[in-house]
CSV table of N, CA, C and O in Angstrom, one decimal:
chain,number,residue,atom,x,y,z
A,25,MET,N,13.1,-7.2,2.1
A,25,MET,CA,13.2,-5.8,1.7
A,25,MET,C,14.5,-5.2,2.3
A,25,MET,O,14.7,-5.4,3.5
A,26,GLU,N,15.2,-4.4,1.6
A,26,GLU,CA,16.4,-3.7,2.1
A,26,GLU,C,16.0,-2.3,2.6
A,26,GLU,O,15.0,-1.8,2.2
A,27,GLU,N,16.9,-1.8,3.4
A,27,GLU,CA,16.6,-0.5,4.0
A,27,GLU,C,16.3,0.6,3.0
A,27,GLU,O,15.4,1.4,3.2
A,28,PRO,N,17.1,0.8,1.9
A,28,PRO,CA,16.7,1.9,0.9
A,28,PRO,C,15.3,1.8,0.4
A,28,PRO,O,14.6,2.8,0.3
A,29,GLN,N,14.8,0.6,0.1
A,29,GLN,CA,13.5,0.4,-0.4
A,29,GLN,C,12.5,0.7,0.7
A,29,GLN,O,11.4,1.4,0.4
A,30,ALA,N,12.8,0.3,1.9
A,30,ALA,CA,11.9,0.6,3.0
A,30,ALA,C,11.8,2.1,3.3
A,30,ALA,O,10.7,2.7,3.5
A,31,LEU,N,12.9,2.8,3.2
A,31,LEU,CA,12.9,4.2,3.4
A,31,LEU,C,12.1,4.9,2.3
A,31,LEU,O,11.3,5.9,2.6
A,32,ALA,N,12.2,4.5,1.1
A,32,ALA,CA,11.5,5.1,0.0
A,32,ALA,C,10.0,4.9,0.2
A,32,ALA,O,9.2,5.8,-0.1
A,33,ALA,N,9.6,3.7,0.6
A,33,ALA,CA,8.2,3.4,0.8
A,33,ALA,C,7.6,4.2,1.9
A,33,ALA,O,6.5,4.7,1.8
A,34,PHE,N,8.3,4.2,3.0
A,34,PHE,CA,7.8,5.0,4.2
A,34,PHE,C,7.8,6.5,3.9
A,34,PHE,O,6.8,7.2,4.3
A,35,ALA,N,8.7,7.0,3.1
A,35,ALA,CA,8.7,8.4,2.7
A,35,ALA,C,7.5,8.7,1.8
A,35,ALA,O,6.8,9.7,2.0
A,36,ALA,N,7.2,7.7,0.9
A,36,ALA,CA,6.0,7.9,0.0
A,36,ALA,C,4.7,7.9,0.8
A,36,ALA,O,3.8,8.7,0.5
A,37,MET,N,4.6,7.1,1.9
A,37,MET,CA,3.4,7.1,2.7
A,37,MET,C,3.3,8.1,3.8
A,37,MET,O,2.3,8.1,4.5
A,38,SER,N,4.4,8.9,3.9
A,38,SER,CA,4.4,9.8,5.1
A,38,SER,C,3.6,11.1,4.8
A,38,SER,O,3.9,12.1,5.4
A,39,GLN,N,2.7,11.1,3.9
A,39,GLN,CA,1.9,12.2,3.5
A,39,GLN,C,0.4,11.8,3.6
A,39,GLN,O,0.1,10.7,3.2
A,40,GLU,N,-0.5,12.6,4.2
A,40,GLU,CA,-1.8,12.1,4.4
A,40,GLU,C,-2.6,11.6,3.2
A,40,GLU,O,-3.2,10.5,3.3
A,41,THR,N,-2.5,12.3,2.1
A,41,THR,CA,-3.3,11.8,0.9
A,41,THR,C,-2.7,10.5,0.4
A,41,THR,O,-3.5,9.6,0.1
A,42,ARG,N,-1.4,10.4,0.4
A,42,ARG,CA,-0.8,9.1,-0.1
A,42,ARG,C,-1.1,7.9,0.8
A,42,ARG,O,-1.4,6.8,0.4
A,43,LEU,N,-1.1,8.2,2.1
A,43,LEU,CA,-1.4,7.1,3.1
A,43,LEU,C,-2.9,6.7,2.9
A,43,LEU,O,-3.2,5.5,2.9
A,44,ARG,N,-3.8,7.6,2.7
A,44,ARG,CA,-5.2,7.3,2.5
A,44,ARG,C,-5.4,6.6,1.2
A,44,ARG,O,-6.2,5.6,1.1
A,45,VAL,N,-4.6,6.9,0.1
A,45,VAL,CA,-4.7,6.2,-1.2
A,45,VAL,C,-4.3,4.7,-1.0
A,45,VAL,O,-4.9,3.8,-1.4
A,46,VAL,N,-3.2,4.5,-0.3
A,46,VAL,CA,-2.7,3.1,0.0
A,46,VAL,C,-3.7,2.3,0.7
A,46,VAL,O,-4.1,1.2,0.3
A,47,ARG,N,-4.3,2.9,1.8
A,47,ARG,CA,-5.3,2.2,2.6
A,47,ARG,C,-6.5,1.9,1.7
A,47,ARG,O,-7.1,0.8,1.8
A,48,LEU,N,-6.9,2.9,0.9
A,48,LEU,CA,-8.1,2.7,0.0
A,48,LEU,C,-7.8,1.6,-1.0
A,48,LEU,O,-8.7,0.7,-1.2
A,49,LEU,N,-6.7,1.5,-1.6
A,49,LEU,CA,-6.4,0.5,-2.6
A,49,LEU,C,-6.2,-0.9,-1.9
A,49,LEU,O,-6.5,-1.9,-2.5
A,50,VAL,N,-5.7,-0.9,-0.7
A,50,VAL,CA,-5.7,-2.2,0.0
A,50,VAL,C,-7.1,-2.7,0.2
A,50,VAL,O,-7.4,-3.9,0.0
A,51,GLN,N,-8.0,-1.9,0.6
A,51,GLN,CA,-9.4,-2.3,0.8
A,51,GLN,C,-10.1,-2.6,-0.5
A,51,GLN,O,-10.9,-3.5,-0.5
A,52,ALA,N,-9.6,-2.0,-1.6
A,52,ALA,CA,-10.2,-2.3,-2.9
A,52,ALA,C,-9.9,-3.7,-3.4
A,52,ALA,O,-10.6,-4.3,-4.3
A,53,GLY,N,-8.8,-4.3,-2.9
A,53,GLY,CA,-8.4,-5.6,-3.3
A,53,GLY,C,-7.6,-5.6,-4.7
A,53,GLY,O,-7.3,-4.5,-5.2
A,54,PRO,N,-7.4,-6.8,-5.2
A,54,PRO,CA,-6.5,-6.9,-6.4
A,54,PRO,C,-7.1,-6.3,-7.6
A,54,PRO,O,-6.4,-5.9,-8.5
A,55,ASP,N,-8.4,-6.1,-7.7
A,55,ASP,CA,-9.0,-5.5,-8.8
A,55,ASP,C,-8.7,-4.0,-8.9
A,55,ASP,O,-8.7,-3.4,-10.0
A,56,GLY,N,-8.4,-3.4,-7.8
A,56,GLY,CA,-8.0,-2.0,-7.7
A,56,GLY,C,-9.2,-1.0,-8.0
A,56,GLY,O,-10.4,-1.4,-7.9
A,57,MET,N,-8.8,0.2,-8.3
A,57,MET,CA,-9.8,1.3,-8.5
A,57,MET,C,-9.3,2.2,-9.6
A,57,MET,O,-8.2,2.4,-9.8
A,58,ALA,N,-10.3,2.7,-10.3
A,58,ALA,CA,-10.0,3.7,-11.4
A,58,ALA,C,-9.6,5.0,-10.7
A,58,ALA,O,-10.0,5.3,-9.6
A,59,ALA,N,-8.7,5.8,-11.3
A,59,ALA,CA,-8.2,7.0,-10.8
A,59,ALA,C,-9.4,8.0,-10.4
A,59,ALA,O,-9.3,8.6,-9.3
A,60,GLY,N,-10.4,8.0,-11.2
A,60,GLY,CA,-11.5,8.9,-10.9
A,60,GLY,C,-12.2,8.5,-9.6
A,60,GLY,O,-12.6,9.3,-8.8
A,61,ALA,N,-12.4,7.2,-9.4
A,61,ALA,CA,-13.0,6.7,-8.2
A,61,ALA,C,-12.2,7.0,-7.0
A,61,ALA,O,-12.7,7.3,-5.9
A,62,ILE,N,-10.9,6.9,-7.1
A,62,ILE,CA,-10.0,7.2,-6.0
A,62,ILE,C,-10.2,8.7,-5.7
A,62,ILE,O,-10.3,9.0,-4.5
A,63,GLY,N,-10.2,9.6,-6.7
A,63,GLY,CA,-10.4,11.0,-6.4
A,63,GLY,C,-11.7,11.3,-5.7
A,63,GLY,O,-11.7,12.1,-4.8
A,64,GLU,N,-12.7,10.6,-6.1
A,64,GLU,CA,-14.0,10.8,-5.5
A,64,GLU,C,-14.0,10.3,-4.0
A,64,GLU,O,-14.5,11.0,-3.1
A,65,ALA,N,-13.4,9.2,-3.8
A,65,ALA,CA,-13.3,8.6,-2.4
A,65,ALA,C,-12.5,9.5,-1.5
A,65,ALA,O,-12.7,9.5,-0.3
A,66,LEU,N,-11.6,10.3,-2.1
A,66,LEU,CA,-10.7,11.2,-1.3
A,66,LEU,C,-11.4,12.6,-1.2
A,66,LEU,O,-10.7,13.6,-0.8
A,67,GLY,N,-12.6,12.7,-1.5
A,67,GLY,CA,-13.3,14.0,-1.4
A,67,GLY,C,-13.2,14.9,-2.5
A,67,GLY,O,-13.2,16.1,-2.4
A,68,GLY,N,-13.0,14.4,-3.7
A,68,GLY,CA,-12.9,15.2,-4.9
A,68,GLY,C,-11.5,15.8,-5.2
A,68,GLY,O,-11.4,17.0,-5.6
A,69,ALA,N,-10.5,15.0,-5.0
A,69,ALA,CA,-9.1,15.5,-5.2
A,69,ALA,C,-9.0,15.9,-6.7
A,69,ALA,O,-9.5,15.2,-7.6
A,70,THR,N,-8.3,17.0,-7.0
A,70,THR,CA,-8.1,17.4,-8.4
A,70,THR,C,-7.3,16.4,-9.1
A,70,THR,O,-6.5,15.7,-8.5
A,71,THR,N,-7.4,16.3,-10.4
A,71,THR,CA,-6.7,15.4,-11.2
A,71,THR,C,-5.2,15.5,-11.1
A,71,THR,O,-4.5,14.6,-10.9
A,72,SER,N,-4.7,16.8,-11.2
A,72,SER,CA,-3.3,17.0,-11.1
A,72,SER,C,-2.7,16.6,-9.7
A,72,SER,O,-1.7,16.0,-9.6
A,73,ARG,N,-3.4,17.0,-8.7
A,73,ARG,CA,-3.0,16.6,-7.3
A,73,ARG,C,-3.0,15.1,-7.1
A,73,ARG,O,-2.0,14.5,-6.6
A,74,LEU,N,-4.0,14.4,-7.6
A,74,LEU,CA,-4.1,13.0,-7.4
A,74,LEU,C,-3.0,12.3,-8.3
A,74,LEU,O,-2.4,11.4,-7.8
A,75,SER,N,-2.8,12.8,-9.5
A,75,SER,CA,-1.8,12.2,-10.3
A,75,SER,C,-0.4,12.3,-9.7
A,75,SER,O,0.4,11.4,-9.8
A,76,PHE,N,-0.1,13.4,-9.1
A,76,PHE,CA,1.2,13.6,-8.4
A,76,PHE,C,1.3,12.6,-7.3
A,76,PHE,O,2.4,11.9,-7.2
A,77,HIS,N,0.3,12.4,-6.5
A,77,HIS,CA,0.4,11.4,-5.4
A,77,HIS,C,0.5,10.0,-5.9
A,77,HIS,O,1.2,9.2,-5.3
A,78,LEU,N,-0.3,9.6,-6.9
A,78,LEU,CA,-0.3,8.3,-7.4
A,78,LEU,C,1.0,8.0,-8.0
A,78,LEU,O,1.6,6.9,-7.8
A,79,SER,N,1.6,8.9,-8.7
A,79,SER,CA,2.9,8.7,-9.3
A,79,SER,C,4.0,8.5,-8.2
A,79,SER,O,4.9,7.6,-8.4
A,80,HIS,N,3.9,9.2,-7.2
A,80,HIS,CA,4.9,9.1,-6.1
A,80,HIS,C,4.8,7.7,-5.5
A,80,HIS,O,5.8,7.0,-5.2
A,81,LEU,N,3.6,7.2,-5.2
A,81,LEU,CA,3.4,5.9,-4.7
A,81,LEU,C,3.8,4.8,-5.6
A,81,LEU,O,4.4,3.7,-5.2
A,82,GLU,N,3.5,5.0,-6.9
A,82,GLU,CA,3.9,4.0,-7.9
A,82,GLU,C,5.5,3.9,-8.0
A,82,GLU,O,6.0,2.8,-8.1
A,83,HIS,N,6.1,5.1,-8.0
A,83,HIS,CA,7.6,5.1,-8.1
A,83,HIS,C,8.2,4.4,-6.9
A,83,HIS,O,9.2,3.7,-7.0
A,84,ALA,N,7.5,4.4,-5.7
A,84,ALA,CA,8.0,3.8,-4.5
A,84,ALA,C,7.7,2.3,-4.5
A,84,ALA,O,8.1,1.5,-3.7
A,85,GLY,N,6.9,1.8,-5.5
A,85,GLY,CA,6.6,0.4,-5.7
A,85,GLY,C,5.5,-0.1,-4.8
A,85,GLY,O,5.3,-1.3,-4.7
A,86,LEU,N,4.7,0.8,-4.3
A,86,LEU,CA,3.6,0.4,-3.4
A,86,LEU,C,2.3,0.2,-4.1
A,86,LEU,O,1.4,-0.5,-3.6
A,87,ILE,N,2.1,0.8,-5.3
A,87,ILE,CA,0.9,0.6,-6.1
A,87,ILE,C,1.4,0.4,-7.5
A,87,ILE,O,2.6,0.7,-7.9
A,88,ARG,N,0.5,-0.1,-8.4
A,88,ARG,CA,0.8,-0.2,-9.8
A,88,ARG,C,-0.4,0.2,-10.6
A,88,ARG,O,-1.5,0.2,-10.0
A,89,SER,N,-0.2,0.6,-11.8
A,89,SER,CA,-1.3,1.0,-12.6
A,89,SER,C,-1.4,0.1,-13.9
A,89,SER,O,-0.4,-0.5,-14.3
A,90,ARG,N,-2.6,0.0,-14.4
A,90,ARG,CA,-2.8,-0.7,-15.7
A,90,ARG,C,-3.9,0.0,-16.4
A,90,ARG,O,-4.8,0.7,-15.8
A,91,ARG,N,-3.9,0.0,-17.7
A,91,ARG,CA,-4.9,0.6,-18.5
A,91,ARG,C,-6.0,-0.4,-18.8
A,91,ARG,O,-5.8,-1.5,-19.1
A,92,ASP,N,-7.2,0.1,-18.6
A,92,ASP,CA,-8.4,-0.7,-18.9
A,92,ASP,C,-9.3,0.2,-19.8
A,92,ASP,O,-10.1,1.0,-19.2
A,93,GLY,N,-9.2,0.0,-21.1
A,93,GLY,CA,-9.9,0.9,-22.0
A,93,GLY,C,-9.4,2.3,-21.8
A,93,GLY,O,-8.2,2.6,-21.9
A,94,ARG,N,-10.3,3.3,-21.5
A,94,ARG,CA,-9.9,4.6,-21.3
A,94,ARG,C,-9.6,5.0,-19.8
A,94,ARG,O,-9.3,6.1,-19.5
A,95,TYR,N,-9.6,4.0,-19.0
A,95,TYR,CA,-9.4,4.2,-17.5
A,95,TYR,C,-8.0,3.7,-17.1
A,95,TYR,O,-7.5,2.7,-17.7
A,96,ILE,N,-7.4,4.4,-16.1
A,96,ILE,CA,-6.2,3.9,-15.5
A,96,ILE,C,-6.7,3.3,-14.2
A,96,ILE,O,-7.3,4.0,-13.4
A,97,ILE,N,-6.4,2.0,-14.0
A,97,ILE,CA,-6.7,1.3,-12.7
A,97,ILE,C,-5.5,1.2,-11.9
A,97,ILE,O,-4.5,0.7,-12.3
A,98,TYR,N,-5.6,1.6,-10.6
A,98,TYR,CA,-4.5,1.5,-9.7
A,98,TYR,C,-4.8,0.4,-8.6
A,98,TYR,O,-6.0,0.2,-8.2
A,99,SER,N,-3.8,-0.4,-8.3
A,99,SER,CA,-4.0,-1.4,-7.2
A,99,SER,C,-2.8,-1.4,-6.3
A,99,SER,O,-1.7,-1.0,-6.7
A,100,ALA,N,-3.0,-1.9,-5.1
A,100,ALA,CA,-1.9,-2.0,-4.2
A,100,ALA,C,-1.0,-3.2,-4.6
A,100,ALA,O,-1.4,-4.2,-5.2
A,101,VAL,N,0.3,-3.1,-4.3
A,101,VAL,CA,1.2,-4.1,-4.5
A,101,VAL,C,1.4,-4.8,-3.1
A,101,VAL,O,2.2,-4.3,-2.3
A,102,TYR,N,0.7,-5.8,-2.9
A,102,TYR,CA,0.6,-6.5,-1.6
A,102,TYR,C,2.0,-7.0,-1.1
A,102,TYR,O,2.3,-7.0,0.0
A,103,SER,N,2.8,-7.5,-2.1
A,103,SER,CA,4.1,-8.0,-1.7
A,103,SER,C,5.0,-6.9,-1.2
A,103,SER,O,5.8,-7.1,-0.3
A,104,ALA,N,4.9,-5.7,-1.7
A,104,ALA,CA,5.7,-4.6,-1.2
A,104,ALA,C,5.2,-4.2,0.2
A,104,ALA,O,6.0,-3.9,1.1
A,105,LEU,N,3.9,-4.2,0.4
A,105,LEU,CA,3.4,-3.9,1.8
A,105,LEU,C,3.8,-4.9,2.8
A,105,LEU,O,4.2,-4.6,3.9
A,106,ALA,N,3.7,-6.2,2.3
A,106,ALA,CA,4.2,-7.3,3.2
A,106,ALA,C,5.7,-7.2,3.5
A,106,ALA,O,6.1,-7.4,4.6
A,107,GLY,N,6.4,-6.7,2.5
A,107,GLY,CA,7.9,-6.5,2.7
A,107,GLY,C,8.2,-5.4,3.7
A,107,GLY,O,9.1,-5.6,4.5
A,108,LEU,N,7.3,-4.4,3.7
A,108,LEU,CA,7.5,-3.3,4.8
A,108,LEU,C,7.2,-3.9,6.2
A,108,LEU,O,8.0,-3.6,7.1
A,109,VAL,N,6.1,-4.7,6.3
A,109,VAL,CA,5.8,-5.2,7.6
A,109,VAL,C,6.9,-6.2,8.0
A,109,VAL,O,7.4,-6.2,9.1
A,110,GLY,N,7.4,-7.0,7.1
A,110,GLY,CA,8.5,-7.9,7.4
A,110,GLY,C,9.8,-7.2,7.8
A,110,GLY,O,10.5,-7.6,8.7
A,111,PHE,N,10.1,-6.1,7.1
A,111,PHE,CA,11.2,-5.3,7.4
A,111,PHE,C,11.1,-4.8,8.9
A,111,PHE,O,12.1,-4.8,9.6
A,112,LEU,N,10.0,-4.3,9.3
A,112,LEU,CA,9.8,-3.8,10.6
A,112,LEU,C,9.9,-4.9,11.7
A,112,LEU,O,10.4,-4.6,12.8
A,113,LEU,N,9.4,-6.0,11.4
A,113,LEU,CA,9.3,-7.1,12.4
A,113,LEU,C,10.4,-8.1,12.3
A,113,LEU,O,10.4,-9.1,13.1
A,114,LYS,N,11.3,-8.0,11.3
A,114,LYS,CA,12.4,-9.0,11.2
A,114,LYS,C,13.2,-9.0,12.5
A,114,LYS,O,13.6,-8.0,13.0
A,115,ASP,N,13.3,-10.2,13.0
A,115,ASP,CA,14.0,-10.5,14.2
A,115,ASP,C,13.5,-9.8,15.4
A,115,ASP,O,14.2,-9.5,16.4
A,116,CYS,N,12.2,-9.5,15.4
A,116,CYS,CA,11.6,-8.8,16.5
A,116,CYS,C,11.5,-9.5,17.8
A,116,CYS,O,11.6,-8.9,18.9
A,117,CYS,N,11.4,-10.8,17.7
A,117,CYS,CA,11.1,-11.6,19.0
A,117,CYS,C,12.3,-12.2,19.6
A,117,CYS,O,12.3,-12.6,20.8
A,118,GLN,N,13.4,-12.2,18.9
A,118,GLN,CA,14.7,-12.8,19.4
A,118,GLN,C,14.5,-14.1,20.2
A,118,GLN,O,14.9,-14.3,21.3
A,119,GLY,N,13.7,-15.0,19.6
A,119,GLY,CA,13.4,-16.3,20.2
A,119,GLY,C,12.2,-16.3,21.1
A,119,GLY,O,12.0,-17.4,21.7
A,120,HIS,N,11.5,-15.2,21.2
A,120,HIS,CA,10.3,-15.2,22.1
A,120,HIS,C,9.1,-14.8,21.3
A,120,HIS,O,8.7,-13.6,21.2
A,121,PRO,N,8.4,-15.8,20.6
A,121,PRO,CA,7.3,-15.5,19.7
A,121,PRO,C,6.2,-14.7,20.3
A,121,PRO,O,5.4,-14.0,19.7
A,122,GLU,N,6.0,-14.8,21.7
A,122,GLU,CA,4.9,-14.0,22.3
A,122,GLU,C,5.1,-12.5,22.1
A,122,GLU,O,4.1,-11.8,22.2
A,123,ILE,N,6.3,-12.1,21.9
A,123,ILE,CA,6.5,-10.6,21.7
A,123,ILE,C,5.9,-10.2,20.4
A,123,ILE,O,5.3,-9.1,20.3
A,124,CYS,N,5.9,-11.0,19.4
A,124,CYS,CA,5.4,-10.7,18.0
A,124,CYS,C,3.9,-11.0,17.9
A,124,CYS,O,3.3,-10.5,17.0
A,125,ALA,N,3.3,-11.7,18.8
A,125,ALA,CA,1.9,-12.1,18.7
A,125,ALA,C,1.0,-11.0,18.5
A,125,ALA,O,0.1,-11.1,17.6
A,126,PRO,N,1.1,-9.9,19.2
A,126,PRO,CA,0.1,-8.8,19.0
A,126,PRO,C,0.2,-8.2,17.5
A,126,PRO,O,-0.8,-7.9,16.9
A,127,ALA,N,1.4,-8.1,17.0
A,127,ALA,CA,1.6,-7.6,15.6
A,127,ALA,C,1.0,-8.6,14.6
A,127,ALA,O,0.3,-8.2,13.7
A,128,VAL,N,1.2,-9.9,14.8
A,128,VAL,CA,0.7,-10.9,13.9
A,128,VAL,C,-0.9,-10.9,14.0
A,128,VAL,O,-1.5,-11.0,13.0
A,129,GLU,N,-1.4,-10.8,15.2
A,129,GLU,CA,-2.9,-10.7,15.4
A,129,GLU,C,-3.4,-9.5,14.7
A,129,GLU,O,-4.5,-9.5,14.1
A,130,ALA,N,-2.7,-8.4,14.7
A,130,ALA,CA,-3.2,-7.2,14.0
A,130,ALA,C,-3.3,-7.3,12.5
A,130,ALA,O,-4.0,-6.6,11.8
A,131,LEU,N,-2.5,-8.3,11.9
A,131,LEU,CA,-2.5,-8.5,10.5
A,131,LEU,C,-3.7,-9.4,10.1
A,131,LEU,O,-3.9,-9.6,8.9
A,132,THR,N,-4.4,-10.0,11.0
A,132,THR,CA,-5.6,-10.8,10.6
A,132,THR,C,-6.7,-10.0,10.0
A,132,THR,O,-7.0,-8.9,10.5
A,133,CYS,N,-7.1,-10.4,8.9
A,133,CYS,CA,-8.1,-9.7,8.1
A,133,CYS,C,-9.4,-9.6,8.9
A,133,CYS,O,-9.9,-10.6,9.6
A,134,ALA,N,-10.1,-8.4,8.9
A,134,ALA,CA,-11.3,-8.2,9.7
A,134,ALA,C,-12.4,-9.1,9.2
A,134,ALA,O,-13.3,-9.4,10.0
A,135,CYS,N,-12.4,-9.6,8.0
A,135,CYS,CA,-13.4,-10.5,7.5
A,135,CYS,C,-13.2,-11.9,7.9
A,135,CYS,O,-14.1,-12.8,7.7
A,136,GLY,N,-12.1,-12.2,8.6
A,136,GLY,CA,-11.9,-13.5,9.1
A,136,GLY,C,-11.3,-14.5,8.2
A,136,GLY,O,-11.1,-15.7,8.4
A,137,CYS,N,-10.9,-14.0,7.0
A,137,CYS,CA,-10.4,-14.9,6.0
A,137,CYS,C,-8.9,-15.2,6.1
A,137,CYS,O,-8.4,-16.1,5.5
A,138,ASN,N,-8.2,-14.5,7.0
A,138,ASN,CA,-6.8,-14.7,7.3
A,138,ASN,C,-5.9,-14.8,6.0
A,138,ASN,O,-5.3,-15.9,5.8
A,139,PRO,N,-5.9,-13.8,5.2
A,139,PRO,CA,-5.2,-13.9,3.9
A,139,PRO,C,-3.7,-13.8,4.0
A,139,PRO,O,-3.2,-13.4,5.0
A,140,THR,N,-3.0,-14.4,3.0
A,140,THR,CA,-1.6,-14.1,3.0
A,140,THR,C,-1.4,-12.9,2.1
A,140,THR,O,-2.2,-12.6,1.2
A,141,LEU,N,-0.4,-12.1,2.4
A,141,LEU,CA,-0.1,-10.9,1.6
A,141,LEU,C,0.7,-11.3,0.4
A,141,LEU,O,1.9,-11.4,0.5
A,142,THR,N,0.0,-11.6,-0.7
A,142,THR,CA,0.7,-12.0,-1.9
A,142,THR,C,0.6,-10.8,-2.9
A,142,THR,O,-0.3,-10.0,-2.8
A,143,GLU,N,1.4,-10.9,-3.9
A,143,GLU,CA,1.3,-9.8,-4.9
A,143,GLU,C,0.1,-9.9,-5.7
A,143,GLU,O,-0.4,-11.0,-6.1
A,144,SER,N,-0.6,-8.8,-5.9
A,144,SER,CA,-1.8,-8.7,-6.7
A,144,SER,C,-1.5,-8.9,-8.1
A,144,SER,O,-0.4,-8.6,-8.6
A,145,ALA,N,-2.5,-9.4,-8.9
A,145,ALA,CA,-2.3,-9.6,-10.3
A,145,ALA,C,-2.4,-8.3,-11.1
A,145,ALA,O,-3.0,-7.3,-10.7
């Protein structure tokens, strides 16, 4: 990931609702969530407010949408999130991997599955 893309992604997530949406969609997995379910999970966000935030995140490449019948389903773009982590940690250890160990450990999935951050379908 290059700096301009990282800046756009960080700017998109630098707002409370959008950060909560990204975390929610990461937890939802590759199947994602319908816009209405996202709004409910955020405490009843209005449709226009939610649409604004979802659009901002999609424009930054952090989430994607797909139509499923009459629903719009949103999901995280795991490769973009992995790119952000990679951007932050690139060359972090300068030949001393023990420096990066805490960050790598923090990326271990709580369920113990140790997933790779690949792009969701």
